[in-house]
XYZ file of C-alpha atoms in Angstrom:
612
model
C 21.635 25.508 49.839
C 21.464 27.034 46.347
C 24.908 25.595 45.532
C 23.803 22.115 46.594
C 20.695 22.462 44.433
C 22.772 23.474 41.372
C 25.200 20.597 41.952
C 22.206 18.243 42.069
C 20.958 19.569 38.750
C 24.434 19.168 37.194
C 24.630 15.608 38.460
C 21.201 14.827 36.945
C 22.251 16.337 33.620
C 25.499 14.352 33.573
C 23.640 11.149 34.445
C 21.034 11.856 31.734
C 23.785 12.427 29.136
C 25.450 9.204 30.242
C 22.188 7.273 29.776
C 21.610 8.819 26.331
C 25.159 8.010 25.198
C 24.876 4.488 26.571
C 21.643 3.966 24.652
C 23.208 5.444 21.507
C 26.251 3.150 21.722
C 23.910 0.199 22.257
C 21.965 1.092 19.105
C 25.212 1.537 17.149
C 26.517 -1.809 18.373
C 23.229 -3.488 17.478
C 23.251 -1.873 14.031
C 26.779 -3.052 13.241
C 25.898 -6.486 14.582
C 22.948 -6.705 12.180
C 25.085 -5.452 9.279
C 27.718 -8.041 10.120
C 25.090 -10.798 10.300
C 23.645 -9.721 6.951
C 27.080 -9.746 5.302
C 27.884 -13.167 6.754
C 24.582 -14.539 5.485
C 25.273 -13.187 1.995
C 28.743 -14.739 2.054
C 27.360 -18.106 3.203
C 24.731 -18.037 0.449
C 27.380 -17.034 -2.097
C 29.471 -20.101 -1.219
C 26.360 -22.287 -1.330
C 25.242 -21.023 -4.744
C 28.768 -21.431 -6.065
C 28.840 -25.065 -4.905
C 31.603 -24.544 -2.355
C 29.715 -26.483 0.339
C 32.653 -26.824 2.743
C 32.939 -23.043 3.148
C 29.167 -22.643 3.079
C 28.845 -25.222 5.875
C 31.311 -23.367 8.110
C 29.552 -20.049 7.462
C 26.056 -21.384 8.131
C 27.242 -23.197 11.281
C 28.547 -19.872 12.615
C 25.282 -18.147 11.761
C 23.296 -20.931 13.426
C 25.347 -20.601 16.628
C 24.411 -16.926 16.776
C 20.721 -17.604 16.024
C 19.964 -21.255 16.902
C 16.224 -20.767 16.435
C 16.649 -19.704 12.764
C 15.172 -22.550 10.672
C 16.675 -21.247 7.418
C 20.234 -21.386 8.772
C 19.548 -24.874 10.137
C 18.144 -26.085 6.798
C 21.123 -24.758 4.861
C 23.579 -26.300 7.338
C 21.945 -29.723 6.952
C 21.891 -29.382 3.162
C 25.623 -28.609 3.209
C 26.243 -31.795 5.261
C 24.218 -33.767 2.722
C 25.979 -32.243 -0.274
C 29.281 -33.225 1.359
C 27.804 -36.708 2.092
C 28.260 -36.162 5.834
C 25.008 -37.968 6.534
C 25.831 -38.870 10.142
C 26.436 -35.200 10.965
C 23.147 -34.296 9.261
C 21.247 -36.992 11.200
C 22.736 -35.866 14.498
C 21.832 -32.209 13.796
C 18.265 -33.077 12.807
C 17.759 -35.398 15.794
C 19.110 -32.782 18.221
C 16.771 -30.162 16.792
C 13.849 -32.592 16.927
C 14.532 -33.251 20.617
C 14.679 -29.499 21.269
C 11.782 -28.147 19.172
C 9.568 -31.255 18.711
C 8.577 -30.189 15.183
C 6.946 -32.856 13.009
C 8.540 -31.598 9.787
C 11.909 -32.748 11.157
C 10.655 -36.323 10.750
C 10.563 -35.593 7.018
C 14.127 -34.262 7.195
C 15.305 -37.441 8.931
C 13.555 -39.626 6.383
C 15.013 -37.663 3.483
C 18.501 -37.973 4.970
C 18.090 -41.772 4.822
C 16.632 -41.588 1.314
C 19.771 -39.808 0.117
C 21.693 -42.833 1.425
C 19.399 -45.198 -0.582
C 17.968 -46.535 2.688
C 14.332 -46.569 1.559
C 13.104 -48.653 4.536
C 14.313 -46.144 7.140
C 13.162 -43.237 4.995
C 9.624 -44.678 4.778
C 9.555 -45.275 8.541
C 10.153 -41.585 9.273
C 7.788 -40.397 6.530
C 5.046 -42.569 8.015
C 5.852 -41.205 11.475
C 5.386 -37.685 10.066
C 1.913 -38.654 8.797
C 1.147 -40.132 12.238
C 2.067 -36.770 13.799
C -0.685 -35.178 11.676
C -3.169 -37.793 12.908
C -2.333 -36.828 16.499
C -2.167 -33.086 15.847
C -3.723 -32.004 12.501
C -2.256 -28.503 12.847
C 1.168 -29.970 12.088
C 0.039 -30.481 8.498
C 1.342 -27.055 7.468
C 5.003 -27.722 8.287
C 4.979 -31.404 7.357
C 3.196 -31.044 3.994
C 5.444 -28.112 3.103
C 8.558 -30.183 3.872
C 7.292 -33.047 1.698
C 6.621 -30.615 -1.155
C 10.080 -29.026 -0.896
C 11.608 -32.504 -1.120
C 9.337 -33.273 -4.118
C 7.767 -36.137 -2.146
C 4.430 -35.368 -3.739
C 2.539 -38.531 -2.784
C 3.360 -37.946 0.881
C 2.465 -34.245 0.620
C -0.902 -35.223 -0.854
C -1.446 -37.806 1.909
C -0.593 -35.143 4.517
C -3.293 -32.773 3.307
C -5.849 -35.549 2.855
C -5.181 -36.867 6.369
C -5.657 -33.425 7.929
C -8.869 -32.757 5.972
C -10.338 -36.106 7.039
C -9.820 -35.132 10.688
C -10.804 -31.437 10.675
C -13.864 -30.519 8.622
C -12.979 -26.797 8.570
C -9.605 -27.381 6.887
C -9.555 -26.508 3.178
C -6.515 -27.601 1.191
C -8.312 -28.106 -2.127
C -6.008 -25.707 -3.962
C -2.852 -27.444 -2.712
C -4.343 -30.910 -3.320
C -5.351 -29.987 -6.886
C -1.864 -28.671 -7.642
C -0.342 -31.909 -6.337
C -2.672 -33.999 -8.507
C -1.496 -31.954 -11.474
C 2.177 -32.425 -10.601
C 1.554 -36.154 -10.230
C 0.005 -36.292 -13.696
C -3.533 -37.021 -12.477
C -5.123 -34.200 -14.452
C -8.665 -35.556 -14.128
C -8.542 -35.332 -10.325
C -6.770 -31.983 -10.549
C -9.571 -30.552 -12.710
C -12.291 -32.032 -10.501
C -10.735 -30.672 -7.303
C -10.095 -27.223 -8.775
C -13.641 -26.928 -10.123
C -15.180 -28.077 -6.828
C -13.115 -25.466 -5.007
C -14.019 -22.725 -7.488
C -17.733 -23.410 -7.083
C -17.533 -23.603 -3.275
C -15.377 -20.461 -3.039
C -15.981 -18.243 -6.109
C -13.465 -15.683 -4.792
C -10.713 -18.184 -5.709
C -11.923 -18.585 -9.319
C -9.393 -16.242 -10.936
C -6.475 -17.934 -9.189
C -7.797 -21.343 -10.248
C -8.382 -20.207 -13.825
C -4.765 -19.021 -13.965
C -3.622 -22.494 -12.915
C -5.877 -24.235 -15.459
C -4.789 -21.830 -18.211
C -1.155 -22.705 -17.507
C -1.919 -26.391 -18.036
C -3.969 -25.610 -21.139
C -1.022 -23.786 -22.694
C 1.988 -25.719 -21.494
C 1.748 -28.595 -19.113
C -1.336 -30.690 -19.741
C -1.294 -34.232 -21.049
C -2.760 -34.991 -24.481
C -6.359 -34.999 -23.268
C -6.224 -32.069 -20.861
C -8.278 -29.513 -22.800
C -10.906 -32.080 -23.731
C -11.082 -33.395 -20.157
C -11.603 -29.873 -18.847
C -14.295 -29.136 -21.439
C -16.207 -32.325 -20.610
C -15.938 -31.660 -16.869
C -17.388 -28.177 -17.318
C -20.213 -29.350 -19.580
C -21.092 -32.161 -17.149
C -21.322 -29.693 -14.269
C -23.374 -27.248 -16.355
C -25.849 -30.046 -17.186
C -26.135 -31.352 -13.616
C -26.249 -27.972 -11.930
C -28.127 -25.161 -13.666
C -26.163 -22.475 -11.807
C -24.928 -19.712 -14.180
C -21.506 -20.139 -12.577
C -20.815 -23.039 -14.954
C -21.959 -21.088 -18.023
C -19.520 -18.343 -17.031
C -16.751 -20.911 -16.599
C -17.515 -22.465 -19.982
C -17.417 -18.985 -21.533
C -13.988 -18.460 -19.982
C -12.849 -21.850 -21.331
C -13.958 -21.044 -24.891
C -12.280 -17.634 -24.738
C -8.998 -19.400 -23.885
C -9.554 -21.529 -26.996
C -10.440 -18.364 -28.989
C -13.821 -19.891 -29.853
C -15.777 -16.681 -29.361
C -18.962 -17.939 -30.973
C -19.210 -20.755 -28.411
C -18.339 -18.358 -25.591
C -21.168 -16.116 -26.807
C -23.678 -18.980 -26.496
C -22.714 -19.334 -22.828
C -22.850 -15.576 -22.225
C -26.357 -15.444 -23.737
C -27.429 -18.219 -21.360
C -26.100 -16.162 -18.436
C -27.840 -13.026 -19.711
C -31.220 -14.747 -20.080
C -31.161 -15.681 -16.406
C -29.590 -12.451 -15.259
C -30.524 -9.676 -17.728
C -29.213 -6.850 -15.588
C -25.970 -6.213 -17.462
C -24.555 -6.782 -20.928
C -21.075 -5.609 -19.984
C -19.493 -9.081 -20.121
C -20.961 -9.570 -23.623
C -19.556 -6.205 -24.749
C -16.148 -7.238 -23.391
C -16.430 -10.539 -25.262
C -17.077 -8.596 -28.463
C -13.968 -6.525 -27.847
C -11.896 -9.713 -27.355
C -13.254 -11.107 -30.625
C -12.177 -7.916 -32.418
C -8.689 -8.075 -30.876
C -8.341 -11.671 -32.095
C -9.582 -10.681 -35.569
C -12.753 -12.802 -35.357
C -14.909 -10.197 -37.087
C -17.881 -12.480 -37.699
C -18.220 -13.362 -34.024
C -17.666 -9.716 -33.043
C -20.479 -8.507 -35.334
C -22.889 -11.089 -33.943
C -21.968 -10.340 -30.316
C -22.136 -6.552 -30.601
C -25.283 -6.762 -32.723
C -26.918 -8.656 -29.853
C -25.907 -5.854 -27.492
C -27.452 -3.176 -29.740
C -30.694 -5.156 -29.944
C -30.986 -5.769 -26.198
C -30.053 -2.549 -24.438
C -31.182 1.027 -24.100
C -28.235 1.904 -21.904
C -26.577 4.859 -23.650
C -23.065 3.995 -22.443
C -23.295 0.412 -23.751
C -24.819 1.567 -27.023
C -21.954 3.995 -27.594
C -19.372 1.394 -26.583
C -20.783 -1.268 -28.919
C -21.112 1.149 -31.831
C -17.575 2.430 -31.243
C -16.155 -1.099 -31.418
C -18.140 -1.838 -34.581
C -17.008 1.378 -36.288
C -13.366 0.772 -35.339
C -13.641 -2.712 -36.835
C -15.204 -1.414 -40.060
C -12.548 1.269 -40.465
C -9.768 -1.248 -39.820
C -10.958 -3.442 -42.710
C -12.234 -0.668 -45.009
C -11.059 0.049 -48.538
C -11.136 3.413 -50.285
C -14.555 2.678 -51.797
C -16.055 2.217 -48.296
C -14.915 5.569 -46.883
C -17.915 7.674 -47.885
C -20.406 5.214 -46.388
C -18.420 5.000 -43.157
C -18.243 8.786 -42.831
C -22.009 8.994 -43.306
C -22.599 6.280 -40.710
C -20.420 8.099 -38.163
C -22.275 11.354 -38.777
C -25.640 9.589 -38.405
C -24.595 7.979 -35.104
C -23.495 11.338 -33.693
C -26.747 12.916 -34.856
C -28.729 10.117 -33.191
C -26.820 10.116 -29.889
C -25.805 13.821 -29.965
C -22.529 15.540 -29.145
C -21.864 15.065 -25.426
C -19.223 13.566 -23.123
C -21.074 10.221 -23.512
C -20.309 10.112 -27.234
C -16.662 11.188 -26.949
C -15.365 7.834 -28.272
C -17.422 8.226 -31.482
C -16.252 11.840 -31.871
C -12.605 10.752 -31.586
C -13.150 7.926 -34.098
C -14.687 10.406 -36.556
C -11.842 12.913 -36.089
C -9.241 10.202 -36.665
C -11.103 8.837 -39.692
C -11.490 12.165 -41.512
C -7.805 12.931 -40.866
C -6.032 9.669 -41.555
C -8.427 8.117 -44.074
C -10.047 11.089 -45.810
C -6.887 13.252 -45.453
C -8.828 16.210 -44.028
C -6.863 17.206 -40.905
C -8.604 20.581 -40.547
C -11.948 18.804 -40.163
C -10.382 16.450 -37.632
C -9.019 19.360 -35.580
C -12.402 21.093 -35.618
C -14.134 17.975 -34.262
C -11.627 17.662 -31.406
C -11.684 21.346 -30.486
C -15.471 21.156 -30.259
C -15.148 18.078 -28.026
C -12.705 19.902 -25.721
C -15.407 22.508 -25.032
C -17.522 19.810 -23.326
C -17.448 19.084 -19.577
C -14.801 16.337 -19.713
C -12.967 14.706 -16.828
C -9.146 14.525 -16.774
C -8.957 11.198 -18.627
C -11.456 12.275 -21.267
C -9.523 15.506 -21.791
C -6.325 13.475 -22.144
C -7.982 11.241 -24.774
C -9.143 14.263 -26.760
C -5.764 16.015 -26.517
C -3.977 12.813 -27.545
C -6.097 12.600 -30.693
C -5.553 16.299 -31.399
C -1.779 15.820 -31.027
C -1.926 12.818 -33.388
C -3.757 14.934 -35.967
C -1.261 17.811 -35.590
C 1.565 15.323 -36.087
C -0.173 14.026 -39.226
C -0.398 17.639 -40.428
C 3.363 18.153 -39.845
C 2.744 20.536 -36.924
C 5.438 18.817 -34.885
C 5.955 21.424 -32.158
C 2.233 21.827 -31.530
C 1.859 18.048 -31.290
C 4.710 17.893 -28.762
C 3.016 20.616 -26.713
C -0.175 18.561 -26.331
C 1.715 15.323 -25.606
C 3.668 17.116 -22.863
C 0.413 18.474 -21.364
C -0.900 14.929 -21.036
C 2.387 13.785 -19.442
C 2.192 16.654 -16.953
C -1.502 16.219 -16.074
C -1.431 12.421 -15.636
C 2.061 11.774 -14.281
C 3.097 8.096 -14.017
C -0.218 6.978 -15.534
C -0.344 4.548 -18.466
C -1.880 7.311 -20.619
C 1.081 9.584 -19.744
C 3.503 6.829 -20.821
C 1.633 6.519 -24.119
C 1.955 10.297 -24.610
C 5.693 10.055 -23.812
C 6.100 7.320 -26.423
C 4.310 9.390 -29.042
C 6.410 12.438 -28.162
C 9.563 10.342 -28.605
C 8.302 9.137 -31.992
C 7.611 12.753 -32.991
C 11.257 13.631 -32.261
C 12.309 10.515 -34.176
C 10.227 11.545 -37.217
C 11.923 14.978 -37.097
C 15.372 13.375 -37.079
C 16.178 14.412 -33.496
C 17.593 10.976 -32.715
C 19.563 11.968 -29.597
C 16.482 13.223 -27.749
C 14.265 10.428 -29.122
C 16.768 7.761 -28.047
C 16.903 9.189 -24.516
C 13.085 9.057 -24.276
C 12.879 5.533 -25.712
C 15.533 4.358 -23.257
C 13.482 5.620 -20.295
C 10.293 4.016 -21.643
C 11.923 0.571 -22.003
C 11.000 -0.032 -18.370
C 7.376 1.169 -18.698
C 4.848 -0.913 -16.796
C 2.789 -1.496 -19.958
C 4.430 -4.248 -21.985
C 3.305 -2.911 -25.376
C 4.816 0.513 -24.662
C 8.012 -1.048 -23.295
C 8.390 -3.319 -26.358
C 7.718 -0.449 -28.767
C 10.242 1.778 -26.987
C 12.856 -0.986 -27.022
C 12.369 -1.532 -30.747
C 12.985 2.137 -31.579
C 15.856 2.434 -29.094
C 17.651 -0.498 -30.754
C 16.856 0.857 -34.214
C 18.513 4.195 -33.416
C 21.436 2.668 -31.481
C 22.334 0.028 -34.077
C 22.141 2.370 -37.026
C 24.047 5.170 -35.288
C 26.945 2.804 -34.548
C 26.903 1.551 -38.142
C 26.580 5.043 -39.656
C 27.641 8.004 -37.511
C 26.117 10.449 -40.039
C 22.747 8.694 -39.583
C 22.003 9.199 -43.282
C 20.223 5.869 -43.707
C 18.372 6.303 -40.422
C 17.016 9.696 -41.530
C 15.707 8.116 -44.736
C 14.169 5.291 -42.699
C 12.463 7.723 -40.274
C 10.980 9.505 -43.283
C 9.516 6.179 -44.438
C 8.082 5.554 -40.981
C 6.489 8.994 -40.991
C 4.847 8.288 -44.355
C 3.461 5.107 -42.818
C 2.141 7.131 -39.878
C 0.314 9.377 -42.353
C -1.226 6.275 -44.026
C 0.667 7.116 -47.235
C 1.540 3.470 -47.707
C 2.474 3.493 -51.374
C 4.877 6.393 -50.859
C 6.319 4.573 -47.839
C 6.922 1.465 -49.972
C 8.784 3.595 -52.536
C 10.854 5.182 -49.743
C 11.833 1.830 -48.195
C 12.645 0.306 -51.597
C 14.914 3.309 -52.263
C 16.716 2.617 -48.958
C 17.316 -1.001 -50.011
C 18.935 0.189 -53.233
C 21.023 2.978 -51.682
C 22.195 1.121 -48.572
C 22.370 -2.485 -49.750
C 24.252 -4.729 -47.312
C 24.284 -2.106 -44.554
C 22.816 -2.360 -41.051
C 19.550 -0.673 -42.084
C 18.732 -3.386 -44.651
C 17.168 -5.994 -42.326
C 14.738 -3.659 -40.564
C 13.776 -2.106 -43.917
C 12.876 -5.548 -45.246
C 10.840 -6.135 -42.082
C 8.926 -2.854 -42.560
C 8.170 -3.702 -46.191
C 7.013 -7.163 -45.168
C 4.522 -5.738 -42.663
C 3.154 -3.223 -45.218
C 2.643 -5.928 -47.854
C 1.088 -8.194 -45.230
C -1.395 -5.486 -44.208
C -2.308 -4.994 -47.871
C -2.946 -8.730 -48.278
C 0.028 -9.194 -50.627
C 1.265 -12.228 -48.749
C 3.772 -13.569 -51.271
C 5.495 -10.193 -51.474
C 5.609 -10.094 -47.641
C 7.098 -13.603 -47.561
C 9.826 -12.513 -49.983
C 10.938 -9.780 -47.568
C 10.940 -12.127 -44.565
C 12.793 -14.818 -46.514
C 15.454 -12.279 -47.443
C 16.040 -11.616 -43.720
C 16.145 -15.369 -42.981
C 18.651 -15.983 -45.799
C 20.950 -12.978 -45.359
C 20.472 -11.645 -41.814
C 20.172 -14.809 -39.724
C 22.524 -13.394 -37.066
C 20.627 -10.113 -36.712
C 18.059 -9.013 -34.149
C 15.099 -9.292 -36.569
C 15.451 -12.971 -37.441
C 12.879 -14.215 -34.903
C 10.311 -11.689 -36.146
C 10.921 -12.678 -39.765
C 10.512 -16.373 -38.904
C 7.348 -15.822 -36.883
C 5.646 -13.452 -39.337
C 6.459 -15.795 -42.226
C 5.129 -18.789 -40.285
C 1.902 -16.959 -39.450
C 1.318 -16.103 -43.129
C 1.957 -19.682 -44.250
C -0.219 -21.085 -41.481
C -3.143 -18.657 -41.266
C -3.296 -16.841 -44.610
C -1.973 -19.264 -47.229
C -3.001 -22.402 -45.281
C 0.326 -24.150 -45.862
C 0.942 -25.784 -42.456
C 3.838 -27.925 -43.673
C 5.699 -24.772 -44.709
C 4.857 -23.050 -41.426
C 6.013 -25.910 -39.196
C 9.815 -25.620 -39.808
C 9.629 -21.841 -39.321
C 7.978 -22.212 -35.907
C 10.481 -24.960 -35.106
C 13.460 -22.655 -35.734
C 12.092 -20.151 -33.216
C 11.563 -22.891 -30.617
C 15.063 -24.344 -30.906
C 17.146 -21.296 -31.816
C 15.381 -18.284 -30.293
C 14.117 -19.199 -26.819
C 14.476 -15.577 -25.675
C 12.120 -14.279 -28.372
C 8.827 -12.657 -27.365
C 7.267 -14.946 -30.000
C 8.632 -18.138 -28.427
C 5.471 -19.135 -26.514
C 3.129 -18.442 -29.444
C 5.444 -20.298 -31.812
C 5.502 -23.335 -29.511
C 1.701 -23.386 -29.226
C 1.220 -23.177 -33.002
C 3.915 -25.782 -33.633
C 2.240 -28.234 -31.263
C -1.081 -27.675 -32.998
C 0.451 -28.403 -36.378
C 2.225 -31.474 -35.007
C -1.150 -32.794 -33.862
C -0.729 -32.407 -30.114
C -3.981 -31.888 -28.260
C -2.155 -30.170 -25.423
C -1.131 -26.639 -26.352
């Protein structure tokens, strides 16, 4: 009996192992089948992209046999027939699928197949039948309208959505309809539809503003901006809802008319005086765009209308930053007194950290008193700060130590920030500054490695900065393996960092004399140009940029030289006719430049276009 029992157990174990192995082989077979399918699909797409439609057709037909329900394989197969002008085969395939799946979008495919044969009458018949399918079953609008859009049959796509909306009140295709109006060139209806949708569904406002901004910058007709402005003003007059004041504020910000945006923000605030945050943010935007008059007015309004300590500190911090940025030596004493008075009034606390950091930076970089700067920061670090506030304070302390030539100590603080806030934007900024510290010291191998890693940083400014230094080191190491010129250039950059501008000018001019005609020349001219520009010596700056344009037209700094020169001619010297050809060269010869979009906008303005 015991033997029979053991034999039974063995049999069960063998059977169980058999089932497990069977299941395993099934999974393996399925896996290899999927891999094979994936490879075949890639091969089919490769042939299609290459324009080898005969091979692509055979591949997609095989894929479709294996997965007949796959609409993508079917679509590609039909497109291959059409590319090969096998229209009868395409018609037969579409008709067979229509009989099987009864999908209304296949009516569009049939019509388009006739359109490719210049048979407009038959094409229209099937397009109209597709619209009729929507009338019978409005839910078919999704597939049919999408098919019309993919075929760029925009009028029919528009009619599809409009037909469905007229039949089902709950359908909302305003966004799609507005986009189609825009593509059809009917910007007035596009604007009207978008604005109606934004008001009805405020949660879609940002998406709609992105669409309108795109037309404002690139794709509108000559009257687009004016049409949008009038539409917004009309709605604001008819409907007193603050929504339209907010939209008008957004519009004026896009136009960089911060004074007009402020008028709208004040109107919003009067009816909803709970928060001044949007007005503070507007002031910050005005500062970033160098509209100091508007910024003073906006932030002054904030100071007059709030007792909120956080907003008061924020507004005062922006104002002090702006003053320091435009200050001359004679203004330094008054600014230092004003900072001290603000910190006396609002006291030393975590709330006033931004003012403390501004003061520490000012006494170090402007008054050249790094010991005072360090003392201010060390006192701030004794406060109850959160992780981000600590990182801000340590970053400023590291900057001051770097100014004071305490390179290793600066690197220590930068690395602490990197460690404490891994993968954060602040950590990337600390990494960039650490790389620059190594660069200033002449450790180009380590600096280059760091800059290379930061080229892919999520923050565009950090990525661009890292790329600039990586190329600087790479190009000048190839040209000069001893890196003699690069070491002299890094010394000039360090003098700039220390705000020792006149000494930096002397250093860069020395490089131009010692290394004339060498790789380092173009970037040295660029650095000098930016220093002169910052000092308001615009003709001297133009001379540097013109030298690059004349003698380094094939180099990597030509687009910057063209753009910076154009901006001086246009905005500082008010010589638009001299600026226009400079912008034009960027547009036609340097489409990959980061300045391309801005150059095109400014060129269109100067040419008299109303669309930007």
